[in-house]
mmCIF file of C-alpha atoms and ligand atoms in Angstrom:
data_model
loop_
_atom_site.group_PDB
_atom_site.id
_atom_site.type_symbol
_atom_site.label_atom_id
_atom_site.label_comp_id
_atom_site.label_asym_id
_atom_site.label_seq_id
_atom_site.Cartn_x
_atom_site.Cartn_y
_atom_site.Cartn_z
ATOM 1 C CA MET A 129 61.972 -0.911 -247.102
ATOM 2 C CA SER A 130 64.176 -2.319 -244.676
ATOM 3 C CA THR A 131 65.298 -6.313 -244.826
ATOM 4 C CA ALA A 132 64.025 -6.717 -241.070
ATOM 5 C CA LYS A 133 61.032 -5.623 -242.231
ATOM 6 C CA ARG A 134 60.759 -7.025 -245.695
ATOM 7 C CA LEU A 135 61.770 -10.758 -244.111
ATOM 8 C CA ALA A 136 59.206 -10.124 -241.567
ATOM 9 C CA ARG A 137 56.227 -9.520 -244.434
ATOM 10 C CA TYR A 138 57.565 -12.669 -245.833
ATOM 11 C CA GLY A 139 57.692 -14.677 -243.047
ATOM 12 C CA TRP A 140 54.024 -13.830 -241.963
ATOM 13 C CA ALA A 141 52.728 -14.856 -244.957
ATOM 14 C CA ALA A 142 54.738 -17.739 -245.294
ATOM 15 C CA PRO A 143 52.272 -20.333 -244.276
ATOM 16 C CA TYR A 144 49.934 -19.487 -247.124
ATOM 17 C CA SER A 145 53.222 -19.050 -249.231
ATOM 18 C CA LEU A 146 53.974 -22.465 -248.807
ATOM 19 C CA LEU A 147 50.896 -23.758 -249.583
ATOM 20 C CA GLY A 148 50.556 -22.262 -252.711
ATOM 21 C CA LEU A 149 54.148 -23.683 -253.435
ATOM 22 C CA ALA A 150 52.523 -27.462 -252.509
ATOM 23 C CA PHE A 151 49.814 -26.225 -255.219
ATOM 24 C CA GLY A 152 52.646 -24.371 -257.778
ATOM 25 C CA LEU A 153 54.411 -27.919 -257.113
ATOM 26 C CA LEU A 154 51.444 -29.906 -258.703
ATOM 27 C CA ALA A 155 51.111 -27.200 -261.221
ATOM 28 C CA LEU A 156 54.747 -28.000 -262.843
ATOM 29 C CA LEU A 157 54.057 -31.474 -262.835
ATOM 30 C CA SER A 158 51.831 -30.763 -265.189
ATOM 31 C CA GLY A 159 53.678 -28.415 -267.653
ATOM 32 C CA SER A 160 52.871 -25.055 -265.759
ATOM 33 C CA THR A 161 56.180 -22.828 -265.964
ATOM 34 C CA VAL A 162 56.848 -20.151 -262.994
ATOM 35 C CA ARG A 163 57.748 -16.977 -263.092
ATOM 36 C CA ARG A 164 59.826 -14.540 -260.342
ATOM 37 C CA ALA A 165 58.091 -10.873 -261.023
ATOM 38 C CA ALA A 166 57.989 -8.300 -258.165
ATOM 39 C CA GLY A 167 59.074 -9.934 -255.102
ATOM 40 C CA CYS A 168 57.044 -13.072 -255.853
ATOM 41 C CA LEU A 169 56.579 -16.679 -258.298
ATOM 42 C CA GLU A 170 53.790 -16.538 -260.778
ATOM 43 C CA ILE A 171 53.100 -20.303 -262.125
ATOM 44 C CA GLY A 172 50.723 -20.354 -264.818
ATOM 45 C CA GLY A 173 50.007 -22.478 -268.118
ATOM 46 C CA GLY A 174 50.306 -25.848 -268.158
ATOM 47 C CA GLY A 175 47.665 -28.586 -267.224
ATOM 48 C CA PHE A 176 46.911 -27.081 -264.566
ATOM 49 C CA GLY A 177 46.405 -23.863 -266.718
ATOM 50 C CA ARG A 178 43.902 -26.033 -268.656
ATOM 51 C CA LEU A 179 42.185 -27.289 -265.796
ATOM 52 C CA LEU A 180 41.228 -23.218 -264.111
ATOM 53 C CA ARG A 181 39.537 -22.798 -267.773
ATOM 54 C CA TRP A 182 37.169 -25.563 -267.431
ATOM 55 C CA LEU A 183 36.125 -24.825 -264.287
ATOM 56 C CA PRO A 184 32.209 -24.470 -264.031
ATOM 57 C CA ALA A 185 31.102 -20.050 -264.397
ATOM 58 C CA GLN A 186 30.669 -20.462 -260.109
ATOM 59 C CA LEU A 187 34.046 -21.192 -259.669
ATOM 60 C CA SER A 188 35.788 -19.898 -262.445
ATOM 61 C CA PHE A 189 38.705 -17.673 -261.956
ATOM 62 C CA SER A 190 41.791 -16.665 -264.267
ATOM 63 C CA ALA A 191 44.182 -16.322 -261.172
ATOM 64 C CA ILE A 192 44.582 -17.347 -257.393
ATOM 65 C CA THR A 193 47.218 -15.735 -254.841
ATOM 66 C CA PHE A 194 48.506 -17.766 -251.643
ATOM 67 C CA GLY A 195 51.098 -15.257 -249.702
ATOM 68 C CA HIS A 196 54.194 -15.275 -252.412
ATOM 69 C CA VAL A 197 52.659 -17.241 -254.866
ATOM 70 C CA ILE A 198 50.407 -16.532 -257.594
ATOM 71 C CA LEU A 199 48.036 -19.335 -259.785
ATOM 72 C CA GLY A 200 47.067 -18.541 -263.169
ATOM 73 C CA VAL A 201 45.693 -20.148 -266.849
ATOM 74 C CA ASP A 202 48.776 -18.491 -268.532
ATOM 75 C CA HIS A 203 51.575 -16.133 -267.905
ATOM 76 C CA THR A 204 49.717 -13.112 -269.727
ATOM 77 C CA THR A 205 46.697 -13.310 -267.957
ATOM 78 C CA LEU A 206 49.145 -13.462 -264.818
ATOM 79 C CA ALA A 207 51.036 -10.117 -265.756
ATOM 80 C CA GLN A 208 47.260 -8.400 -266.791
ATOM 81 C CA LEU A 209 46.241 -9.483 -263.086
ATOM 82 C CA ARG A 210 49.804 -8.467 -261.584
ATOM 83 C CA GLY A 211 48.658 -5.171 -260.143
ATOM 84 C CA HIS A 212 44.826 -7.135 -258.468
ATOM 85 C CA GLU A 213 46.944 -10.040 -257.014
ATOM 86 C CA HIS A 214 49.719 -8.261 -255.536
ATOM 87 C CA VAL A 215 46.986 -6.152 -253.578
ATOM 88 C CA HIS A 216 46.340 -9.374 -252.127
ATOM 89 C CA VAL A 217 50.053 -10.318 -251.484
ATOM 90 C CA ARG A 218 49.771 -7.252 -249.197
ATOM 91 C CA GLN A 219 46.647 -8.404 -247.726
ATOM 92 C CA TYR A 220 48.306 -11.735 -246.787
ATOM 93 C CA GLU A 221 51.214 -9.873 -245.595
ATOM 94 C CA ARG A 222 49.573 -7.565 -243.449
ATOM 95 C CA TRP A 223 46.687 -10.404 -242.056
ATOM 96 C CA GLY A 224 49.339 -13.652 -241.756
ATOM 97 C CA LEU A 225 47.436 -16.468 -241.156
ATOM 98 C CA LEU A 226 44.420 -14.782 -240.302
ATOM 99 C CA TYR A 227 43.569 -13.856 -244.015
ATOM 100 C CA ILE A 228 42.033 -16.777 -245.108
ATOM 101 C CA PRO A 229 39.517 -16.899 -242.504
ATOM 102 C CA ALA A 230 39.325 -13.182 -243.064
ATOM 103 C CA TYR A 231 38.239 -13.267 -246.542
ATOM 104 C CA LEU A 232 35.671 -16.205 -245.875
ATOM 105 C CA ALA A 233 34.109 -14.385 -243.034
ATOM 106 C CA CYS A 234 33.467 -11.489 -245.205
ATOM 107 C CA SER A 235 32.012 -13.462 -248.576
ATOM 108 C CA LEU A 236 29.877 -15.317 -245.736
ATOM 109 C CA LEU A 237 28.716 -11.817 -244.215
ATOM 110 C CA GLU A 238 28.010 -10.429 -247.900
ATOM 111 C CA LEU A 239 26.194 -14.144 -248.694
ATOM 112 C CA LEU A 240 23.868 -14.035 -245.891
ATOM 113 C CA ARG A 241 23.217 -9.834 -246.754
ATOM 114 C CA GLY A 242 22.283 -10.926 -250.424
ATOM 115 C CA ARG A 243 25.372 -9.278 -251.948
ATOM 116 C CA ASN A 244 27.867 -11.189 -254.147
ATOM 117 C CA PRO A 245 30.345 -12.660 -251.842
ATOM 118 C CA TYR A 246 33.092 -12.639 -254.052
ATOM 119 C CA ARG A 247 32.211 -8.772 -256.014
ATOM 120 C CA ASP A 248 31.100 -7.011 -252.701
ATOM 121 C CA ASN A 249 34.209 -8.839 -250.644
ATOM 122 C CA TYR A 250 35.600 -5.786 -248.483
ATOM 123 C CA PHE A 251 39.256 -7.537 -249.803
ATOM 124 C CA GLU A 252 38.029 -7.758 -253.394
ATOM 125 C CA ARG A 253 36.556 -4.299 -253.409
ATOM 126 C CA GLN A 254 39.569 -3.434 -252.013
ATOM 127 C CA ALA A 255 42.253 -5.373 -255.128
ATOM 128 C CA TYR A 256 39.754 -4.229 -257.506
ATOM 129 C CA GLY A 257 39.623 -0.470 -256.362
ATOM 130 C CA ALA A 258 43.119 -0.466 -256.683
ATOM 131 C CA THR A 259 43.591 -2.043 -259.677
ATOM 132 C CA THR A 260 41.150 0.660 -261.162
ATOM 133 C CA LYS A 261 42.863 3.851 -259.332
ATOM 134 C CA SER A 262 45.590 2.228 -261.461
ATOM 135 C CA ALA A 263 44.531 1.787 -264.542
HETATM 136 ZN ZN1 ZN B 256 41.252 -11.001 -255.900
#
């Protein structure tokens, strides 16, 4: 991939990467650590990681991606989920600022259809499909 194309992808996802960095900064203040992997920052562990483990089941998640920043309960989990989360990174690169509104609209649509707003969400099905194919 050309440097210009790579910069465009980072730039297009940058607003959400900045949001991820803001959450990441808070996580780092709670004792989380940061690593660089496959062009992204992975932030895990510490008080932030413990907070994720305490979330009620309905709100529970192990990792979340904002642009090129991925936050998770710990670095082992982040490594295990890297394939899935990097599908979301590609989605941010494709959709830019529209990504989160589009993601939420898909969740709402699935909810209105009586389906699971997470598992049946188009973006999650794409991420799980890619993870399953590579496994
Ligand atoms: Zn996902």
